[in-house]
Amino acid sequence: MCKEEECRERGDRKLEMGFKGILFGNSKIDRMSSSMVNRSRMKLWIMRATTTMLLWACLVQLMASGEMWRPRLLKGWPSCFDSAASDSSALAVELASDPIKIERPPKRVYKNNGYLMVSCNGGLNQMRAAICDMVAIARYLNVTLIVPELDKASFWADPSEFQDIFDVDHFIVSLRDEVRILKELPSRLKRRVELGLFFSLSPVSWSDISYYHNQILPLLLKHKVVHLNKTDARLANNGLPLEIQKLRCRVNYNALKFTSQIEDLGRRAIGILRQNGPFLVLHLRYEMDMLAFSGCTQGCSKEEVEELTRMRYAFSWWKEKVIDSDMKRSEGLCPLTPEETALILRALDIDPNIQIYIAAGEIYGGERRMQSLASAFPNLVRKETLLKPEDLSFFQNHSSQMAALDYLVSLESDIFVPTYDGNMARVVEGHRRFLGYKKTISLDRKLLVRMIDGYKNQSLSWDQLSSAVKEAHADRMGSRHPRTVIPDRPKEEDYFYANPYECHDQERSDEPHQLA
């Protein structure tokens, strides 16, 4: 009974609550449903606001980036980033010698006659000239060139690969209208090379382009892959078709661009020098390897002469072992010593306060041998004194990359003076001619050593020495003149890369001056 009564009471209460809900409009239920609607609307507005903010942030990021993107409707609208962008682009133009974007030339279509592999030998500039020659040869033979292998077994033992020094992608793309260049052989041919199914040889030095057509092309057609294991001075200076000469120039002055890391550091060094006024680059070729190789020991102690002689005998590929240093110096075949260099710079009336950047490795004899030069020209600097150790740390033990840095500074100098006509001296001289015949003093060492000796034994006064030196070098300042041709003696000719007059359109009519 009690349970029935409880049930009735509960039912009565529910009915009463139902009637109250009807009478008072179900206010509680209405409040609950209203709250739910408000929450849904709030969530919707929050989502819309968040999405709008994200889209705006993305748009701002795109507009601020270097690859500027704007809808067509917004193009021409002023932007808060325009001034910053223009400032940064102006800085880029100021710092960079080359355009940021280079239009890709069309690919050259031709029947491929084979694949040419090359191993360069020597230092940076010897290899640089060789690369230019090999591109020209590959173009002439209609073959695919594999990115050249750089010398790692020379005295410097530099492990650098091509891409560590040069911008390899720029090299390939900038020449694709002339020759097809690949970073490596196709996989089907790699196996053949691993099995030794290719032909390797050293081309004949100073050869005419017909030599490659008559001797090398048949090998390529037969073996498909030919490896040239020595590439220095393998193409003649003169007597080549104009298109071949101009292609050598194009490779040297456009396609062979240093990596961004090397160029950035070079610009930094040049900027520091420029802040302090004009500067002269002295390529003081007085390192230990140069003296050992040449046998030039002027001013060296007995112990140093013995050390240099031991080093010369240690390298089997340095063929000349017994050398008369005095005789070689009298023939102008030795680099000037630091003491002789100081004397000649003074005789040329070089400003004693000018900055002199020493483009060289470690000078043999150190501070003792540099004392005369430092006394006459106190503003001597090197890359190691201009830049921080951490800037150069990446280049340590990479002599070719260090040489690339010196190369860039040498190009930009107000005056360039090499004390020996090695590969760097000649290639830099040619590049400076290409840039507008920038002042390069080519020292006549054979004449200078006689003058220096005359001054030391007092047969010449200082005024006589200075006058004679200036007169002898008036026409040796990097001015425009045709190359000298000596038939049957190509080594004694003017080097193509020191005087590439074909690089200038206005000089096409010039003819090399031929000597009997």
Coordinates of C-alpha atoms in Angstrom, one line a residue:
M1 CA 0.0 0.0 0.0
C2 CA 2.7 2.4 0.9
K3 CA 4.4 1.9 -2.3
E4 CA 1.3 2.6 -4.2
E5 CA 0.7 5.8 -2.3
E6 CA 4.4 6.9 -2.9
C7 CA 3.9 6.3 -6.6
R8 CA 0.8 8.4 -6.7
E9 CA 2.4 11.2 -4.8
R10 CA 5.4 11.2 -7.3
G11 CA 3.0 11.3 -10.2
D12 CA 1.1 14.2 -8.7
R13 CA 4.3 16.1 -8.3
K14 CA 5.3 15.5 -11.9
L15 CA 2.0 16.7 -13.1
E16 CA 2.2 19.8 -11.0
M17 CA 5.7 20.5 -12.3
G18 CA 4.4 20.0 -15.9
F19 CA 1.6 22.5 -15.3
K20 CA 4.0 25.0 -13.8
G21 CA 6.3 24.6 -16.8
I22 CA 3.4 25.3 -19.1
L23 CA 2.2 28.2 -17.0
F24 CA 5.6 29.9 -16.7
G25 CA 6.9 29.2 -20.3
N26 CA 9.4 26.4 -19.6
S27 CA 11.9 29.1 -18.6
K28 CA 14.7 26.8 -17.5
I29 CA 14.6 24.8 -20.7
D30 CA 14.6 28.0 -22.7
R31 CA 17.6 29.2 -20.9
M32 CA 19.5 26.0 -21.6
S33 CA 18.7 26.0 -25.3
S34 CA 19.6 29.6 -25.6
S35 CA 22.9 29.0 -23.9
M36 CA 23.7 26.2 -26.4
V37 CA 22.9 28.4 -29.4
N38 CA 25.1 31.2 -28.1
R39 CA 28.0 28.8 -27.6
S40 CA 27.7 27.5 -31.1
R41 CA 27.7 31.0 -32.6
M42 CA 30.7 31.9 -30.5
K43 CA 32.6 28.8 -31.7
L44 CA 31.7 29.7 -35.3
W45 CA 33.0 33.3 -34.9
I46 CA 36.2 32.1 -33.2
M47 CA 36.9 29.7 -36.1
R48 CA 36.2 32.4 -38.7
A49 CA 38.5 34.8 -36.9
T50 CA 41.3 32.2 -36.5
T51 CA 41.1 31.3 -40.2
T52 CA 41.2 34.9 -41.3
M53 CA 44.3 35.6 -39.1
L54 CA 46.1 32.5 -40.5
L55 CA 45.3 33.5 -44.1
W56 CA 46.5 37.0 -43.5
A57 CA 49.7 35.8 -41.9
C58 CA 50.4 33.6 -44.9
L59 CA 49.8 36.4 -47.3
V60 CA 52.1 38.7 -45.3
Q61 CA 54.8 36.1 -45.3
L62 CA 54.6 35.6 -49.0
M63 CA 54.7 39.3 -49.7
A64 CA 57.7 39.7 -47.5
S65 CA 59.7 36.9 -49.1
G66 CA 62.2 37.3 -51.9
E67 CA 60.0 35.6 -54.4
M68 CA 57.3 38.3 -54.2
W69 CA 53.8 37.0 -54.9
R70 CA 50.8 39.2 -55.1
P71 CA 47.4 38.7 -56.6
R72 CA 46.9 40.6 -59.8
L73 CA 44.4 42.8 -58.0
L74 CA 47.1 43.8 -55.5
K75 CA 49.9 44.4 -57.9
G76 CA 50.8 48.1 -58.0
W77 CA 49.5 48.7 -54.4
P78 CA 52.0 50.2 -52.1
S79 CA 53.4 47.7 -49.6
C80 CA 55.0 48.2 -46.2
F81 CA 57.7 45.8 -47.4
D82 CA 58.5 47.7 -50.7
S83 CA 61.1 50.0 -49.1
A84 CA 62.8 47.1 -47.3
A85 CA 62.8 45.0 -50.4
S86 CA 64.3 47.8 -52.5
D87 CA 67.0 48.3 -49.9
S88 CA 68.0 44.7 -49.8
S89 CA 68.0 44.4 -53.6
A90 CA 70.2 47.5 -53.9
L91 CA 72.6 45.9 -51.4
A92 CA 72.6 42.7 -53.4
V93 CA 73.4 44.6 -56.6
E94 CA 76.2 46.5 -54.8
L95 CA 77.7 43.3 -53.4
A96 CA 77.3 40.9 -56.3
S97 CA 79.3 41.2 -59.6
D98 CA 76.9 38.9 -61.4
P99 CA 73.1 39.1 -61.9
I100 CA 71.2 37.2 -59.2
K101 CA 69.0 35.4 -61.9
I102 CA 70.6 34.1 -65.1
E103 CA 68.3 33.2 -68.0
R104 CA 69.0 29.7 -69.0
P105 CA 70.2 29.3 -72.6
P106 CA 68.4 26.7 -74.8
K107 CA 69.9 23.2 -74.8
R108 CA 72.0 22.4 -77.8
V109 CA 70.7 19.3 -79.7
Y110 CA 73.3 17.2 -81.4
K111 CA 74.3 13.6 -82.0
N112 CA 76.4 12.6 -79.1
N113 CA 79.7 11.1 -80.2
G114 CA 80.7 9.8 -76.7
Y115 CA 81.7 10.8 -73.2
L116 CA 84.8 12.7 -72.3
M117 CA 86.3 12.4 -68.8
V118 CA 89.2 14.6 -67.8
S119 CA 91.5 14.7 -64.8
C120 CA 93.1 18.2 -64.3
N121 CA 96.6 18.5 -62.9
G122 CA 98.4 21.4 -61.1
G123 CA 97.2 24.3 -59.0
L124 CA 93.9 26.2 -59.2
N125 CA 94.7 28.4 -62.2
Q126 CA 96.4 25.7 -64.1
M127 CA 93.3 23.6 -63.7
R128 CA 91.1 26.6 -64.5
A129 CA 92.7 27.1 -67.9
A130 CA 92.6 23.4 -68.6
I131 CA 88.8 23.2 -67.9
C132 CA 88.3 26.0 -70.4
D133 CA 90.2 24.0 -73.0
M134 CA 88.4 20.8 -72.3
V135 CA 84.9 22.5 -72.7
A136 CA 86.1 23.9 -76.1
I137 CA 87.3 20.4 -77.2
A138 CA 84.1 18.7 -76.1
R139 CA 82.1 21.3 -78.0
Y140 CA 84.2 20.8 -81.2
L141 CA 83.9 17.0 -81.0
N142 CA 80.2 16.9 -80.1
V143 CA 80.7 14.8 -77.0
T144 CA 79.3 14.9 -73.5
L145 CA 81.7 16.3 -70.9
I146 CA 81.8 14.9 -67.4
V147 CA 82.4 17.5 -64.7
P148 CA 86.3 17.6 -64.5
E149 CA 88.1 15.9 -61.7
L150 CA 90.5 18.1 -59.8
D151 CA 94.1 17.3 -58.9
K152 CA 94.5 15.8 -55.4
A153 CA 97.9 14.3 -55.7
S154 CA 100.1 17.4 -56.3
F155 CA 102.3 19.1 -53.8
W156 CA 99.4 20.8 -52.1
A157 CA 97.3 17.6 -51.7
D158 CA 94.1 19.6 -51.7
P159 CA 91.1 17.2 -51.4
S160 CA 88.6 19.8 -52.9
E161 CA 86.2 18.6 -55.6
F162 CA 85.0 20.7 -58.5
Q163 CA 81.8 21.7 -56.6
D164 CA 83.8 22.8 -53.6
I165 CA 85.4 25.6 -55.6
F166 CA 83.1 26.3 -58.5
D167 CA 79.3 26.6 -58.7
V168 CA 78.8 23.4 -60.6
D169 CA 75.1 24.0 -61.4
H170 CA 75.9 27.4 -62.9
F171 CA 78.7 25.8 -64.9
I172 CA 76.4 23.1 -66.4
V173 CA 73.4 25.4 -67.1
S174 CA 75.3 28.4 -68.4
L175 CA 77.0 26.3 -71.2
R176 CA 74.1 24.0 -72.1
D177 CA 73.6 25.7 -75.5
E178 CA 77.2 24.8 -76.4
V179 CA 77.9 21.4 -74.8
R180 CA 76.2 18.8 -72.7
I181 CA 77.8 18.5 -69.2
L182 CA 76.9 15.8 -66.7
K183 CA 78.0 15.5 -63.1
E184 CA 78.8 11.8 -63.6
L185 CA 78.6 9.1 -66.2
P186 CA 75.2 7.4 -66.8
S187 CA 74.9 4.2 -64.7
R188 CA 75.3 1.9 -67.7
L189 CA 78.7 3.4 -68.5
K190 CA 79.9 3.5 -65.0
R191 CA 80.1 -0.3 -65.0
R192 CA 82.2 -0.2 -68.2
V193 CA 84.6 2.2 -66.6
E194 CA 84.9 0.0 -63.5
L195 CA 85.7 -2.9 -65.8
G196 CA 88.4 -0.8 -67.5
L197 CA 86.5 -0.7 -70.8
F198 CA 87.5 2.8 -71.8
F199 CA 90.5 4.5 -73.3
S200 CA 92.9 6.8 -71.3
L201 CA 95.7 8.9 -72.6
S202 CA 97.6 12.2 -72.2
P203 CA 97.0 14.5 -75.2
V204 CA 99.9 16.1 -77.0
S205 CA 100.7 19.6 -75.5
W206 CA 99.9 22.8 -77.4
S207 CA 97.9 20.8 -80.1
D208 CA 95.8 22.4 -82.8
I209 CA 92.1 21.6 -82.7
S210 CA 92.5 19.3 -85.7
Y211 CA 94.6 16.9 -83.5
Y212 CA 91.5 16.2 -81.5
H213 CA 89.4 15.7 -84.5
N214 CA 91.8 13.3 -86.1
Q215 CA 93.2 11.5 -83.1
I216 CA 90.8 11.7 -80.2
L217 CA 87.4 11.6 -82.0
P218 CA 88.0 8.1 -83.5
L219 CA 88.9 6.8 -80.0
L220 CA 85.6 8.2 -78.7
L221 CA 83.6 6.6 -81.5
K222 CA 85.3 3.3 -80.8
H223 CA 85.3 3.2 -77.0
K224 CA 82.4 5.5 -76.2
V225 CA 84.3 6.8 -73.1
V226 CA 87.8 8.5 -73.3
H227 CA 89.7 9.7 -70.3
L228 CA 92.3 12.5 -70.7
N229 CA 94.6 12.2 -67.7
K230 CA 96.5 15.4 -68.2
T231 CA 94.9 18.6 -69.3
D232 CA 97.3 21.5 -68.8
A233 CA 98.4 23.3 -72.0
R234 CA 96.8 20.8 -74.3
L235 CA 95.3 23.3 -76.7
A236 CA 97.3 25.8 -78.8
N237 CA 97.5 29.5 -78.0
N238 CA 97.0 30.6 -81.6
G239 CA 95.7 29.4 -85.0
L240 CA 92.3 28.2 -83.7
P241 CA 88.9 29.1 -85.1
L242 CA 87.5 32.3 -83.6
E243 CA 84.4 30.5 -82.1
I244 CA 86.8 28.2 -80.2
Q245 CA 88.7 31.1 -78.8
K246 CA 85.6 32.9 -77.8
L247 CA 84.2 29.8 -76.1
R248 CA 87.3 29.5 -74.0
C249 CA 86.7 33.1 -72.9
R250 CA 83.0 32.4 -72.1
V251 CA 83.9 29.5 -70.0
N252 CA 86.6 31.4 -68.1
Y253 CA 84.8 34.6 -67.5
N254 CA 81.2 33.5 -67.2
A255 CA 80.8 29.8 -66.5
L256 CA 83.6 29.3 -64.0
K257 CA 82.0 31.1 -61.1
F258 CA 83.3 30.4 -57.5
T259 CA 80.9 29.0 -54.9
S260 CA 78.8 31.5 -53.0
Q261 CA 80.8 30.9 -49.8
I262 CA 84.1 31.8 -51.6
E263 CA 82.6 34.8 -53.3
D264 CA 80.9 36.1 -50.1
L265 CA 84.2 36.0 -48.2
G266 CA 86.1 37.6 -51.2
R267 CA 83.6 40.5 -51.2
R268 CA 84.1 40.9 -47.4
A269 CA 87.8 41.1 -47.8
I270 CA 87.5 43.6 -50.7
G271 CA 85.1 45.7 -48.7
I272 CA 87.5 45.9 -45.8
L273 CA 90.3 47.0 -48.1
R274 CA 88.2 49.5 -49.9
Q275 CA 87.2 51.2 -46.6
N276 CA 90.9 52.1 -46.2
G277 CA 91.4 53.4 -49.7
P278 CA 93.3 52.1 -52.8
F279 CA 95.1 48.8 -52.6
L280 CA 97.8 46.9 -54.6
V281 CA 97.8 43.1 -54.7
L282 CA 101.3 41.6 -54.7
H283 CA 101.5 38.0 -55.9
L284 CA 104.7 37.3 -54.1
R285 CA 105.6 33.9 -55.4
Y286 CA 108.2 33.1 -52.8
E287 CA 106.8 29.9 -51.1
M288 CA 108.9 26.9 -50.3
D289 CA 107.5 24.7 -53.1
M290 CA 108.2 27.4 -55.7
L291 CA 111.8 27.8 -54.6
A292 CA 112.4 24.1 -54.4
F293 CA 110.9 23.5 -57.9
S294 CA 112.7 26.3 -59.6
G295 CA 116.0 25.9 -57.7
C296 CA 116.1 29.7 -57.0
T297 CA 117.9 30.2 -53.7
Q298 CA 118.9 33.9 -53.9
G299 CA 119.3 35.2 -50.3
C300 CA 118.8 31.8 -48.7
S301 CA 121.1 30.4 -46.0
K302 CA 123.2 27.3 -46.5
E303 CA 120.7 25.3 -44.4
E304 CA 117.8 26.6 -46.4
V305 CA 119.5 25.7 -49.7
E306 CA 120.0 22.2 -48.5
E307 CA 116.4 21.9 -47.4
L308 CA 115.1 23.1 -50.7
T309 CA 117.3 20.7 -52.6
R310 CA 116.1 17.7 -50.5
M311 CA 112.5 18.7 -51.3
R312 CA 113.2 18.9 -55.0
Y313 CA 114.7 15.4 -55.1
A314 CA 111.7 14.1 -53.0
F315 CA 109.2 14.8 -55.9
S316 CA 110.0 12.4 -58.7
W317 CA 107.9 14.3 -61.3
W318 CA 110.0 17.4 -60.8
K319 CA 112.4 16.4 -63.5
E320 CA 115.1 19.1 -63.1
K321 CA 117.3 18.3 -60.2
V322 CA 120.7 19.9 -60.6
I323 CA 120.1 23.7 -60.9
D324 CA 122.5 26.6 -61.1
S325 CA 120.5 29.3 -59.1
D326 CA 122.7 32.3 -60.2
M327 CA 122.5 31.4 -63.9
K328 CA 118.7 30.8 -63.7
R329 CA 118.3 34.2 -62.0
S330 CA 120.3 36.0 -64.6
E331 CA 118.0 34.5 -67.3
G332 CA 115.0 36.0 -65.6
L333 CA 113.6 32.5 -64.6
C334 CA 113.5 33.1 -60.9
P335 CA 110.8 34.9 -58.9
L336 CA 111.9 38.2 -57.4
T337 CA 112.9 37.9 -53.8
P338 CA 111.0 40.1 -51.2
E339 CA 114.0 42.4 -50.9
E340 CA 114.2 42.8 -54.7
T341 CA 110.5 43.4 -54.9
A342 CA 110.7 46.2 -52.3
L343 CA 113.4 47.9 -54.3
I344 CA 111.4 47.7 -57.6
L345 CA 108.2 49.0 -56.1
R346 CA 110.0 51.9 -54.7
A347 CA 111.7 52.5 -58.1
L348 CA 108.2 52.5 -59.7
D349 CA 107.2 55.3 -57.3
I350 CA 104.5 53.2 -55.7
D351 CA 103.0 55.2 -52.8
P352 CA 104.7 53.9 -49.6
N353 CA 101.4 54.3 -47.7
I354 CA 99.3 52.2 -50.1
Q355 CA 97.8 49.0 -48.7
I356 CA 99.6 46.0 -50.2
Y357 CA 97.7 42.7 -50.0
I358 CA 100.0 39.7 -50.2
A359 CA 98.4 37.1 -52.4
A360 CA 100.5 34.1 -51.5
G361 CA 101.1 31.2 -49.2
E362 CA 103.6 31.2 -46.4
I363 CA 106.7 33.2 -47.5
Y364 CA 109.9 31.1 -47.1
G365 CA 112.1 32.6 -44.5
G366 CA 109.2 34.3 -42.7
E367 CA 109.6 37.7 -41.2
R368 CA 113.3 37.8 -41.8
R369 CA 112.8 37.8 -45.6
M370 CA 109.8 40.2 -45.3
Q371 CA 111.6 42.8 -43.3
S372 CA 112.8 45.0 -46.2
L373 CA 109.3 45.0 -47.8
A374 CA 107.6 45.7 -44.5
S375 CA 110.0 48.6 -43.8
A376 CA 109.4 50.2 -47.2
F377 CA 105.6 49.5 -47.3
P378 CA 104.3 49.3 -43.7
N379 CA 100.6 48.7 -44.7
L380 CA 101.1 45.0 -45.6
V381 CA 98.0 42.9 -45.2
R382 CA 97.0 39.3 -45.8
K383 CA 93.7 37.4 -45.8
E384 CA 94.7 36.1 -42.4
T385 CA 95.0 39.7 -41.0
L386 CA 91.9 41.0 -42.7
L387 CA 89.5 38.3 -41.8
K388 CA 88.7 36.5 -38.6
P389 CA 90.1 33.0 -37.9
E390 CA 86.6 31.5 -37.9
D391 CA 86.0 33.0 -41.4
L392 CA 89.0 31.1 -42.8
S393 CA 88.6 27.9 -40.7
F394 CA 86.6 26.2 -43.5
F395 CA 89.3 26.9 -46.0
Q396 CA 92.2 25.5 -44.0
N397 CA 94.1 22.7 -45.7
H398 CA 92.3 23.6 -49.0
S399 CA 95.0 25.5 -50.9
S400 CA 92.8 25.8 -54.0
Q401 CA 90.0 27.5 -52.1
M402 CA 92.5 29.8 -50.5
A403 CA 93.9 30.6 -53.9
A404 CA 90.4 31.3 -55.2
L405 CA 90.0 33.9 -52.4
D406 CA 93.3 35.6 -53.5
Y407 CA 92.1 35.4 -57.1
L408 CA 89.0 37.5 -56.3
V409 CA 90.9 40.1 -54.4
S410 CA 93.5 40.3 -57.2
L411 CA 90.8 41.0 -59.8
E412 CA 89.4 43.9 -57.8
S413 CA 92.7 45.6 -56.9
D414 CA 93.8 49.0 -58.2
I415 CA 97.2 47.5 -59.2
F416 CA 98.2 43.9 -59.6
V417 CA 102.0 43.0 -59.5
P418 CA 103.1 39.4 -59.8
T419 CA 106.8 38.6 -59.1
Y420 CA 106.8 35.5 -61.3
D421 CA 104.8 34.6 -64.4
G422 CA 103.2 31.5 -63.1
N423 CA 99.7 30.3 -63.8
M424 CA 97.9 32.6 -61.4
A425 CA 99.9 35.7 -62.5
R426 CA 99.0 35.0 -66.2
V427 CA 95.4 34.0 -65.7
V428 CA 94.7 37.0 -63.4
E429 CA 96.4 39.3 -65.9
G430 CA 94.2 38.0 -68.7
H431 CA 91.0 38.4 -66.6
R432 CA 92.0 42.0 -65.7
R433 CA 92.4 42.7 -69.4
F434 CA 88.9 41.3 -70.0
L435 CA 87.5 43.6 -67.3
G436 CA 88.9 46.7 -69.1
Y437 CA 92.7 46.5 -69.1
K438 CA 93.0 47.1 -65.4
K439 CA 96.6 48.1 -64.3
T440 CA 98.8 45.0 -64.2
I441 CA 102.6 45.5 -64.0
S442 CA 104.4 42.6 -65.7
L443 CA 107.9 42.7 -64.4
D444 CA 110.8 42.1 -66.8
R445 CA 112.8 40.0 -64.4
K446 CA 115.8 39.4 -66.8
L447 CA 116.3 43.2 -67.1
L448 CA 115.5 44.0 -63.5
V449 CA 118.0 41.7 -61.9
R450 CA 120.8 43.3 -64.0
M451 CA 119.6 46.7 -62.9
I452 CA 119.3 45.7 -59.2
D453 CA 122.9 44.2 -59.3
G454 CA 124.1 47.5 -61.0
Y455 CA 122.5 49.5 -58.2
K456 CA 124.0 47.3 -55.5
N457 CA 127.5 47.5 -57.0
Q458 CA 127.0 51.3 -57.4
S459 CA 127.3 51.4 -61.1
L460 CA 123.8 52.8 -61.2
S461 CA 122.5 55.6 -58.9
W462 CA 119.1 55.5 -57.4
D463 CA 117.7 58.1 -59.9
Q464 CA 119.2 56.1 -62.8
L465 CA 117.7 52.9 -61.5
S466 CA 114.2 54.4 -60.9
S467 CA 114.2 56.1 -64.3
A468 CA 115.3 52.9 -66.1
V469 CA 112.7 50.7 -64.3
K470 CA 109.9 53.1 -65.2
E471 CA 111.0 53.4 -68.8
A472 CA 111.3 49.6 -69.2
H473 CA 107.8 49.0 -67.9
A474 CA 105.9 51.8 -69.5
D475 CA 104.3 49.3 -72.0
R476 CA 104.0 46.5 -69.5
M477 CA 101.0 47.8 -67.6
G478 CA 98.3 45.4 -68.9
S479 CA 97.5 47.6 -71.9
R480 CA 95.9 46.4 -75.1
H481 CA 98.2 44.6 -77.6
P482 CA 98.1 41.5 -79.8
R483 CA 99.7 38.2 -78.7
T484 CA 103.1 37.3 -79.9
V485 CA 103.3 34.1 -82.0
I486 CA 106.5 32.1 -82.3
P487 CA 106.1 29.3 -84.8
D488 CA 107.2 25.8 -83.5
R489 CA 107.9 27.3 -80.0
P490 CA 104.4 27.6 -78.4
K491 CA 105.8 27.6 -74.8
E492 CA 107.6 30.9 -75.6
E493 CA 104.5 32.6 -77.1
D494 CA 102.3 35.0 -75.3
Y495 CA 99.9 32.7 -73.3
F496 CA 96.3 32.8 -74.5
Y497 CA 94.9 33.2 -71.0
A498 CA 97.2 36.1 -70.2
N499 CA 96.1 38.0 -73.3
P500 CA 92.8 36.7 -74.6
Y501 CA 92.1 39.6 -77.1
E502 CA 89.5 37.5 -78.9
C503 CA 87.2 38.0 -75.9
H504 CA 86.5 41.5 -77.1
D505 CA 84.3 42.0 -80.1
Q506 CA 86.1 45.2 -81.1
E507 CA 89.4 43.3 -81.4
R508 CA 88.3 40.6 -83.8
S509 CA 90.3 42.3 -86.6
D510 CA 93.5 42.2 -84.6
E511 CA 96.1 39.7 -85.7
P512 CA 98.8 38.2 -83.4
H513 CA 102.2 39.6 -84.0
Q514 CA 104.3 36.8 -85.5
L515 CA 108.0 36.5 -84.8
A516 CA 110.4 34.4 -86.9

